[in-house]
Amino acid sequence: MYKWLRNTHLLLGLFSFLFLLMYGVSSVQMAHNTWFDLKPAVAESQTTLAAGLDNPRVIARQLMDRGEVRGELQQIRTNRPNYSFRVVRPGTVHEVDYSAQTGAAKIRTSVAGLMGMLNRIHHVNGVWHEYTLTNVWGVFVGIISMMLVIMSLTGIYLWFKIHTERVIGVILLALSLGYSLTLIVLIRTA
C-alpha cells in the first residue's frame, strides 16, 4: 500500500506541476504588474456582411465562420440599427461594431502577450463558456484541484508512516496552518 500511494503521490505531483507553475507565475504578474509589459498589440480591420442583420449572435457566427474572430460572445450593446459586442478568448479580445444599414463590420482586435493570456486564464472559472477551449481549461482545473486534495491526503499518510520525521512534520504542518490562517485573516480584514 505504501509503495502504491508513494507512486500515486509522485505522479499526481508531476502532472499538476505545470498548472501550479502557471498559477504561480500569473500570481506574481498580478501582484507586480509593473514588472511586465502588458500592453496588448492592437489591430483594426473591416469586413462586409449582409446588410440588415438584427441578431448579434448571427453576426458573430458569420464572423467566426469566416475566421475573422474566435472566442465567446460577450457584452452585447444594441443601438438599432447598429450592434456592438465583444468576442473574447484568453489573451484576445475582438471588439466588433456592425452597421445593419451598410453591413459593414469594424473589428478591433487586442492581443495580449503571454503574461496577459496567463492572467486571463488565471481568472477563468467554470465549464459553461461558449468557447470550447475555455471549458477544457475549466475541466483541467477541476481535475487538478481534486488531484491536489488527493496529494495532500497521500502526503500526510506517507509522512505519518515515516516515524523518524513525525516531529518535524508536525512543526511544519503547524507553521503552515498558522501562516495560512494569518493570510486569510489579513485578506479578509484588508
GROMACS .gro file of C-alpha atoms in nm:
model
  190
    1MET     CA    1   0.000   0.000   0.000
    2TYR     CA    2   0.281   0.241   0.092
    3LYS     CA    3   0.460   0.193  -0.243
    4TRP     CA    4   0.138   0.238  -0.443
    5LEU     CA    5   0.048   0.558  -0.254
    6ARG     CA    6   0.403   0.691  -0.295
    7ASN     CA    7   0.392   0.636  -0.673
    8THR     CA    8   0.044   0.789  -0.695
    9HIS     CA    9   0.161   1.091  -0.494
   10LEU     CA   10   0.463   1.134  -0.723
   11LEU     CA   11   0.267   1.103  -1.049
   12LEU     CA   12  -0.005   1.343  -0.932
   13GLY     CA   13   0.262   1.595  -0.830
   14LEU     CA   14   0.441   1.570  -1.164
   15PHE     CA   15   0.117   1.607  -1.362
   16SER     CA   16  -0.005   1.908  -1.164
   17PHE     CA   17   0.334   2.086  -1.158
   18LEU     CA   18   0.288   2.284  -1.481
   19PHE     CA   19  -0.060   2.401  -1.381
   20LEU     CA   20   0.066   2.515  -1.043
   21LEU     CA   21   0.365   2.686  -1.206
   22MET     CA   22   0.128   2.876  -1.439
   23TYR     CA   23  -0.081   2.995  -1.143
   24GLY     CA   24   0.233   3.094  -0.954
   25VAL     CA   25   0.374   3.295  -1.246
   26SER     CA   26   0.041   3.467  -1.314
   27SER     CA   27   0.007   3.548  -0.943
   28VAL     CA   28   0.347   3.720  -0.949
   29GLN     CA   29   0.234   3.912  -1.258
   30MET     CA   30  -0.086   4.027  -1.084
   31ALA     CA   31   0.098   4.129  -0.767
   32HIS     CA   32   0.377   4.309  -0.955
   33ASN     CA   33   0.230   4.410  -1.290
   34THR     CA   34   0.482   4.693  -1.332
   35TRP     CA   35   0.750   4.428  -1.383
   36PHE     CA   36   0.584   4.310  -1.704
   37ASP     CA   37   0.492   4.474  -2.034
   38LEU     CA   38   0.118   4.409  -2.056
   39LYS     CA   39   0.036   4.645  -2.339
   40PRO     CA   40  -0.163   4.448  -2.598
   41ALA     CA   41  -0.098   4.458  -2.971
   42VAL     CA   42  -0.398   4.623  -3.136
   43ALA     CA   43  -0.508   4.567  -3.495
   44GLU     CA   44  -0.812   4.702  -3.674
   45SER     CA   45  -0.987   4.556  -3.974
   46GLN     CA   46  -1.311   4.593  -4.160
   47THR     CA   47  -1.527   4.341  -4.340
   48THR     CA   48  -1.866   4.343  -4.506
   49LEU     CA   49  -2.154   4.118  -4.406
   50ALA     CA   50  -2.509   4.110  -4.535
   51ALA     CA   51  -2.697   4.429  -4.455
   52GLY     CA   52  -2.998   4.420  -4.224
   53LEU     CA   53  -2.883   4.154  -3.980
   54ASP     CA   54  -3.059   4.216  -3.650
   55ASN     CA   55  -2.919   3.944  -3.424
   56PRO     CA   56  -2.570   3.988  -3.272
   57ARG     CA   57  -2.533   3.609  -3.240
   58VAL     CA   58  -2.588   3.568  -3.614
   59ILE     CA   59  -2.338   3.846  -3.685
   60ALA     CA   60  -2.080   3.688  -3.454
   61ARG     CA   61  -2.140   3.342  -3.605
   62GLN     CA   62  -2.083   3.474  -3.957
   63LEU     CA   63  -1.758   3.640  -3.847
   64MET     CA   64  -1.648   3.318  -3.676
   65ASP     CA   65  -1.733   3.108  -3.981
   66ARG     CA   66  -1.518   3.339  -4.192
   67GLY     CA   67  -1.231   3.309  -3.944
   68GLU     CA   68  -1.239   3.680  -3.860
   69VAL     CA   69  -1.296   3.626  -3.485
   70ARG     CA   70  -1.278   3.336  -3.242
   71GLY     CA   71  -1.399   3.309  -2.885
   72GLU     CA   72  -1.702   3.369  -2.665
   73LEU     CA   73  -1.964   3.633  -2.736
   74GLN     CA   74  -1.989   3.893  -2.457
   75GLN     CA   75  -2.111   4.245  -2.379
   76ILE     CA   76  -2.373   4.287  -2.648
   77ARG     CA   77  -2.487   4.650  -2.689
   78THR     CA   78  -2.773   4.746  -2.915
   79ASN     CA   79  -2.822   5.088  -3.068
   80ARG     CA   80  -3.057   4.999  -3.352
   81PRO     CA   81  -2.974   4.960  -3.633
   82ASN     CA   82  -2.616   4.915  -3.507
   83TYR     CA   83  -2.476   4.648  -3.279
   84SER     CA   84  -2.152   4.623  -3.089
   85PHE     CA   85  -2.019   4.328  -2.894
   86ARG     CA   86  -1.703   4.152  -2.789
   87VAL     CA   87  -1.576   3.810  -2.883
   88VAL     CA   88  -1.329   3.704  -2.615
   89ARG     CA   89  -1.085   3.423  -2.555
   90PRO     CA   90  -0.799   3.424  -2.305
   91GLY     CA   91  -0.548   3.683  -2.420
   92THR     CA   92  -0.751   3.811  -2.716
   93VAL     CA   93  -1.045   4.050  -2.736
   94HIS     CA   94  -1.228   4.128  -3.060
   95GLU     CA   95  -1.448   4.439  -3.037
   96VAL     CA   96  -1.700   4.438  -3.321
   97ASP     CA   97  -1.916   4.728  -3.440
   98TYR     CA   98  -2.174   4.630  -3.701
   99SER     CA   99  -2.392   4.866  -3.903
  100ALA     CA  100  -2.714   4.700  -4.020
  101GLN     CA  101  -2.768   4.972  -4.281
  102THR     CA  102  -2.446   4.907  -4.471
  103GLY     CA  103  -2.344   4.560  -4.346
  104ALA     CA  104  -2.001   4.695  -4.252
  105ALA     CA  105  -1.835   4.536  -3.951
  106LYS     CA  106  -1.537   4.705  -3.788
  107ILE     CA  107  -1.321   4.470  -3.583
  108ARG     CA  108  -1.069   4.596  -3.329
  109THR     CA  109  -0.852   4.310  -3.204
  110SER     CA  110  -0.637   4.338  -2.891
  111VAL     CA  111  -0.390   4.055  -2.842
  112ALA     CA  112  -0.215   4.038  -2.507
  113GLY     CA  113   0.124   3.880  -2.471
  114LEU     CA  114   0.196   3.559  -2.282
  115MET     CA  115   0.161   3.723  -1.941
  116GLY     CA  116  -0.172   3.882  -2.036
  117MET     CA  117  -0.300   3.545  -2.154
  118LEU     CA  118  -0.184   3.376  -1.832
  119ASN     CA  119  -0.363   3.649  -1.635
  120ARG     CA  120  -0.690   3.579  -1.817
  121ILE     CA  121  -0.651   3.202  -1.781
  122HIS     CA  122  -0.592   3.252  -1.409
  123HIS     CA  123  -0.937   3.411  -1.379
  124VAL     CA  124  -1.129   3.157  -1.590
  125ASN     CA  125  -1.381   2.956  -1.393
  126GLY     CA  126  -1.649   2.701  -1.470
  127VAL     CA  127  -1.734   2.496  -1.776
  128TRP     CA  128  -2.031   2.686  -1.919
  129HIS     CA  129  -1.848   2.900  -2.172
  130GLU     CA  130  -1.928   2.913  -2.542
  131TYR     CA  131  -1.560   2.879  -2.629
  132THR     CA  132  -1.467   2.509  -2.607
  133LEU     CA  133  -1.102   2.555  -2.508
  134THR     CA  134  -1.207   2.764  -2.209
  135ASN     CA  135  -1.433   2.477  -2.098
  136VAL     CA  136  -1.147   2.230  -2.146
  137TRP     CA  137  -0.932   2.450  -1.923
  138GLY     CA  138  -1.211   2.453  -1.661
  139VAL     CA  139  -1.225   2.072  -1.665
  140PHE     CA  140  -0.848   2.051  -1.618
  141VAL     CA  141  -0.862   2.297  -1.328
  142GLY     CA  142  -1.128   2.078  -1.161
  143ILE     CA  143  -0.917   1.767  -1.213
  144ILE     CA  144  -0.604   1.937  -1.078
  145SER     CA  145  -0.799   2.059  -0.774
  146MET     CA  146  -0.906   1.703  -0.695
  147MET     CA  147  -0.551   1.582  -0.752
  148LEU     CA  148  -0.417   1.836  -0.503
  149VAL     CA  149  -0.661   1.712  -0.238
  150ILE     CA  150  -0.551   1.354  -0.305
  151MET     CA  151  -0.186   1.462  -0.293
  152SER     CA  152  -0.241   1.628   0.044
  153LEU     CA  153  -0.403   1.317   0.188
  154THR     CA  154  -0.143   1.078   0.049
  155GLY     CA  155   0.135   1.314   0.159
  156ILE     CA  156   0.009   1.317   0.517
  157TYR     CA  157  -0.023   0.937   0.514
  158LEU     CA  158   0.326   0.890   0.368
  159TRP     CA  159   0.475   1.134   0.618
  160PHE     CA  160   0.297   0.963   0.907
  161LYS     CA  161   0.443   0.624   0.806
  162ILE     CA  162   0.799   0.755   0.846
  163HIS     CA  163   0.834   0.753   1.224
  164THR     CA  164   1.163   0.945   1.238
  165GLU     CA  165   1.016   1.253   1.069
  166ARG     CA  166   0.693   1.295   1.263
  167VAL     CA  167   0.817   1.576   1.487
  168ILE     CA  168   0.948   1.793   1.206
  169GLY     CA  169   0.630   1.718   1.009
  170VAL     CA  170   0.408   1.835   1.294
  171ILE     CA  171   0.613   2.153   1.327
  172LEU     CA  172   0.590   2.223   0.951
  173LEU     CA  173   0.215   2.150   0.947
  174ALA     CA  174   0.158   2.383   1.242
  175LEU     CA  175   0.366   2.662   1.083
  176SER     CA  176   0.185   2.618   0.750
  177LEU     CA  177  -0.155   2.628   0.917
  178GLY     CA  178  -0.062   2.937   1.119
  179TYR     CA  179   0.072   3.113   0.808
  180SER     CA  180  -0.238   3.025   0.604
  181LEU     CA  181  -0.481   3.136   0.873
  182THR     CA  182  -0.289   3.461   0.920
  183LEU     CA  183  -0.308   3.535   0.547
  184ILE     CA  184  -0.681   3.460   0.541
  185VAL     CA  185  -0.744   3.696   0.832
  186LEU     CA  186  -0.529   3.970   0.678
  187ILE     CA  187  -0.702   3.938   0.340
  188ARG     CA  188  -1.049   3.945   0.498
  189THR     CA  189  -0.973   4.249   0.716
  190ALA     CA  190  -0.798   4.450   0.445
   0.00000   0.00000   0.00000
